[in-house]
CSV table of C-alpha atoms in Angstrom, one decimal:
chain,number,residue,atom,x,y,z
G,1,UNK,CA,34.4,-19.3,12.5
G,2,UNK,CA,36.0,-16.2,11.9
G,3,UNK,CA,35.0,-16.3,8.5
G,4,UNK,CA,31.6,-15.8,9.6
G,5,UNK,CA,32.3,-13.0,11.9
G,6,UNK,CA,33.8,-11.1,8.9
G,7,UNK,CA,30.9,-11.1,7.1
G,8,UNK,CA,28.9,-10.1,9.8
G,9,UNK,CA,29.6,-6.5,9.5
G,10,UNK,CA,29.1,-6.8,5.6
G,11,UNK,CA,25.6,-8.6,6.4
G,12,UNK,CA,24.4,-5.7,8.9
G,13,UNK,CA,25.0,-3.0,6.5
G,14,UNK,CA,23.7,-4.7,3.3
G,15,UNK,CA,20.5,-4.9,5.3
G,16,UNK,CA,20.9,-1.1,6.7
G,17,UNK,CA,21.3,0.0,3.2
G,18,UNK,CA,18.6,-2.0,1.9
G,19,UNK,CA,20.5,-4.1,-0.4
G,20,UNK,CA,20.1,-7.4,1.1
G,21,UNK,CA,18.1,-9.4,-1.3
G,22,UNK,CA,16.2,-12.7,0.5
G,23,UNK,CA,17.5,-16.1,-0.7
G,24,UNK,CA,14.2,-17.1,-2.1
G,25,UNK,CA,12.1,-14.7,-3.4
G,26,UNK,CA,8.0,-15.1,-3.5
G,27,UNK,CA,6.8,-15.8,-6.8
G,28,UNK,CA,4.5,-13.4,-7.8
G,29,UNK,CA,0.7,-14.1,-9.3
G,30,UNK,CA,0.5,-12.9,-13.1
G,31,UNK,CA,-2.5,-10.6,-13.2
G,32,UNK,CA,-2.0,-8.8,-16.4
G,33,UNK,CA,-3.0,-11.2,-19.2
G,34,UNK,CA,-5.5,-10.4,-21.6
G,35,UNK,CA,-9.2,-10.9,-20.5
G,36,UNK,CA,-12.4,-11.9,-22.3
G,37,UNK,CA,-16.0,-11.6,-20.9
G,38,UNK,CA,-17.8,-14.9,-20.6
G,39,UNK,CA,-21.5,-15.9,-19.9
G,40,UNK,CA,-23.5,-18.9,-18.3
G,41,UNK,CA,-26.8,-17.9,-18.8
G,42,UNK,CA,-27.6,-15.0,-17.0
G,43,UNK,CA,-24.1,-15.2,-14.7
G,44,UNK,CA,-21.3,-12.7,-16.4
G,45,UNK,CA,-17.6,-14.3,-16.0
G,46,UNK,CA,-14.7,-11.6,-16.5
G,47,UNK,CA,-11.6,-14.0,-17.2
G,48,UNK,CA,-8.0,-14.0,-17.5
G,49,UNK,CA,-6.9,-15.5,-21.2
G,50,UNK,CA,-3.7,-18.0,-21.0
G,51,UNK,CA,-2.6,-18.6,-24.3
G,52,UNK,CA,0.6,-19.2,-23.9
G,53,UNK,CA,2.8,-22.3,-22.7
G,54,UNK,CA,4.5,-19.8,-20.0
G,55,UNK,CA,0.7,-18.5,-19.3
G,56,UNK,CA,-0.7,-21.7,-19.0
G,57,UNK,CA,1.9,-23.8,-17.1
G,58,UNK,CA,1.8,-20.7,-14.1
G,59,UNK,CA,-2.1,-20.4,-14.6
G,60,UNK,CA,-3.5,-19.0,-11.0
G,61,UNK,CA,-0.3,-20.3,-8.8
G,62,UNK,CA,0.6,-17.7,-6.2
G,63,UNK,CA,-2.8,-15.6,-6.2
G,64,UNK,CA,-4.2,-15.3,-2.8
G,65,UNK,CA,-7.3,-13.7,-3.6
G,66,UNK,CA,-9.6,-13.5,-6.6
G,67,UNK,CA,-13.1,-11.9,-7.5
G,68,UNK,CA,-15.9,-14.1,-7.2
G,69,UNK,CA,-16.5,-13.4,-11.0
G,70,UNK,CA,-13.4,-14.0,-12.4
G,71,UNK,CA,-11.2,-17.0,-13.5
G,72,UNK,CA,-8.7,-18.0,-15.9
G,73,UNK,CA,-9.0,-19.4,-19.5
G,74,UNK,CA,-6.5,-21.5,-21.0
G,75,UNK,CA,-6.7,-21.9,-24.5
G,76,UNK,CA,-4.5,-24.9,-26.0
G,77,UNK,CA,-3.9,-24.7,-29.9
G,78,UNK,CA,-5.4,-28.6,-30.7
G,79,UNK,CA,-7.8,-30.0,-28.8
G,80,UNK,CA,-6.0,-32.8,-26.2
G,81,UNK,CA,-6.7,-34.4,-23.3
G,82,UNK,CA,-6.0,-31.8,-20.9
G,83,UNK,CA,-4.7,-32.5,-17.0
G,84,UNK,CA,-4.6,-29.6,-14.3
G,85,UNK,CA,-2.8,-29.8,-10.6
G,86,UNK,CA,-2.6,-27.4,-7.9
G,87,UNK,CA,1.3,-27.8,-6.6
G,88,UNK,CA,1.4,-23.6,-6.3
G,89,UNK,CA,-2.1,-22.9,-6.3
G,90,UNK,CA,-3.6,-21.4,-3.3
G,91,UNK,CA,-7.2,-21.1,-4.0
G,92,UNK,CA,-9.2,-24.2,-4.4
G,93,UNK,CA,-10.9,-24.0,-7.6
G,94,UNK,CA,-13.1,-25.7,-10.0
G,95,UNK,CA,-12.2,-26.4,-13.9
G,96,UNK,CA,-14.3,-26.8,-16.5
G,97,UNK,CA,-13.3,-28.8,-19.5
G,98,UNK,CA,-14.6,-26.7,-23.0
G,99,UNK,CA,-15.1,-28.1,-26.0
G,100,UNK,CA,-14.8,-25.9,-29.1
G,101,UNK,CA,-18.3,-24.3,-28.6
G,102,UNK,CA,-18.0,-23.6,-24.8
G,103,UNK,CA,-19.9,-26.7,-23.8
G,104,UNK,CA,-18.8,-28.4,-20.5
G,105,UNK,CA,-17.7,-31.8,-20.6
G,106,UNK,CA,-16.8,-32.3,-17.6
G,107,UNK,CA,-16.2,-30.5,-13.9
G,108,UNK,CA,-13.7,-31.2,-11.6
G,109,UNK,CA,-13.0,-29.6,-8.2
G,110,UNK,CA,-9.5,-29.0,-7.3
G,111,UNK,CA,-8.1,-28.2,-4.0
G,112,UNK,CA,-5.0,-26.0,-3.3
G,113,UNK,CA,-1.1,-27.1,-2.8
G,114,UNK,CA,-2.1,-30.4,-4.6
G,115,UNK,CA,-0.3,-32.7,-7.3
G,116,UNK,CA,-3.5,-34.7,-8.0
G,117,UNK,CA,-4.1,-34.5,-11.3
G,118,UNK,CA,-7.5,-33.5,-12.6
G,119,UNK,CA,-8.3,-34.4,-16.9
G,120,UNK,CA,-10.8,-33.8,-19.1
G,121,UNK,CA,-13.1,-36.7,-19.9
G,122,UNK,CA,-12.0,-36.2,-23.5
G,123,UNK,CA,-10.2,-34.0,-25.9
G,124,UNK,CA,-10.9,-29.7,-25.6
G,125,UNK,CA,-9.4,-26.7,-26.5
G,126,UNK,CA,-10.4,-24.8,-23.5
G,127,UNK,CA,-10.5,-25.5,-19.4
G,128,UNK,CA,-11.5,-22.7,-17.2
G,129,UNK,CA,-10.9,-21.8,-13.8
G,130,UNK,CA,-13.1,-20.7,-11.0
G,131,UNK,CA,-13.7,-20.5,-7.1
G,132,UNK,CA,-14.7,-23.9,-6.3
G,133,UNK,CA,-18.0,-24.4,-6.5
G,134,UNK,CA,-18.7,-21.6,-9.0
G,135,UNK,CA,-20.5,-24.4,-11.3
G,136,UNK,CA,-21.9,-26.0,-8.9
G,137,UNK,CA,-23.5,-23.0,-6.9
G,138,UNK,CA,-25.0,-22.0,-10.5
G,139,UNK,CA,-26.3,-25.2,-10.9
G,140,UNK,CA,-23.5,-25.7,-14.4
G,141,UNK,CA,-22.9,-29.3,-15.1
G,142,UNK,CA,-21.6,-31.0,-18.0
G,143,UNK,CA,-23.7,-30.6,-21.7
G,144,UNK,CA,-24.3,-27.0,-20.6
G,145,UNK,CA,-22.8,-24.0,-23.1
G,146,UNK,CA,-21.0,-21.5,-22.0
G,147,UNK,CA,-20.9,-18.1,-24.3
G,148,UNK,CA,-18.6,-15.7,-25.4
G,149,UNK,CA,-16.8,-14.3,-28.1
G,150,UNK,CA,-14.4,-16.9,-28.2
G,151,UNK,CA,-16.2,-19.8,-28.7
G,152,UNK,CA,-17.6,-18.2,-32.2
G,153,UNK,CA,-15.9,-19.7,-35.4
């Protein structure tokens, strides 16, 4: 017990002096990656790219808010059979599974904190990330193309 009232004094100015740091510390959203313009039809998508294994794996997790007309891309190097969950996600959303020419194979709707895992109906390369319902308010279901510069060859 008197331990604890020693540091007490110690506690009240590390506070005061602003040095305190909190035992657990937010993690914070990454906003800064790269971004490509996409299109489905006449509907403009301004996306995040997540090329990376460090990109991917922290995708969306943390961001609280988000433009209507922006998402995330993640780009994988070979085309795989590729699962998504939500564990620190906070938005719901709604992936799309890309095969190397932008067209969907599959949607699935995702909804936030989750560990159910969502997978693309077969190998791709690509899966983006929307609001949920993005697709489906667009009326975008699977066999349509999506375009942009990074589904040329």
């Amino acid at each position: 017990m008197k331990t604890a009232f020693r540091l007490l004094p110690a506690l009240a100015l590390a506070f005061t002096l602003g040095c305190a740091q909190p035992v657990a510390t937010a993690q914070q959203p990454q906003t800064d990656l790269p971004r490509v313009k996409l299109s489905a039809g006449m509907h403009q998508i301004d996306a995040q790219v997540a090329r990376t294994s460090d990109q991917r794996a922290t995708g969306l997790m943390w961001r609280q808010e988000m433009p209507q007309h922006e998402g995330m891309l993640f780009v994988f190097e070979q085309p795989s059979v590729q699962c998504f969950w939500m564990m620190n996600t906070l938005l719901p959303l709604s992936a799309a599974f890309l095969e190397d020419d932008g067209t969907i194979v599959n949607l699935a709707d995702m909804q936030p904190r989750s560990t159910q895992s969502h997978c693309s109906a077969r190998p791709v390369r690509y899966v983006l990330e929307m609001h949920q319902g993005w697709f489906a308010k667009r009326g975008l279901k699977a066999g349509d193309k999506l375009a942009g510069e990074v589904f040329r060859k």
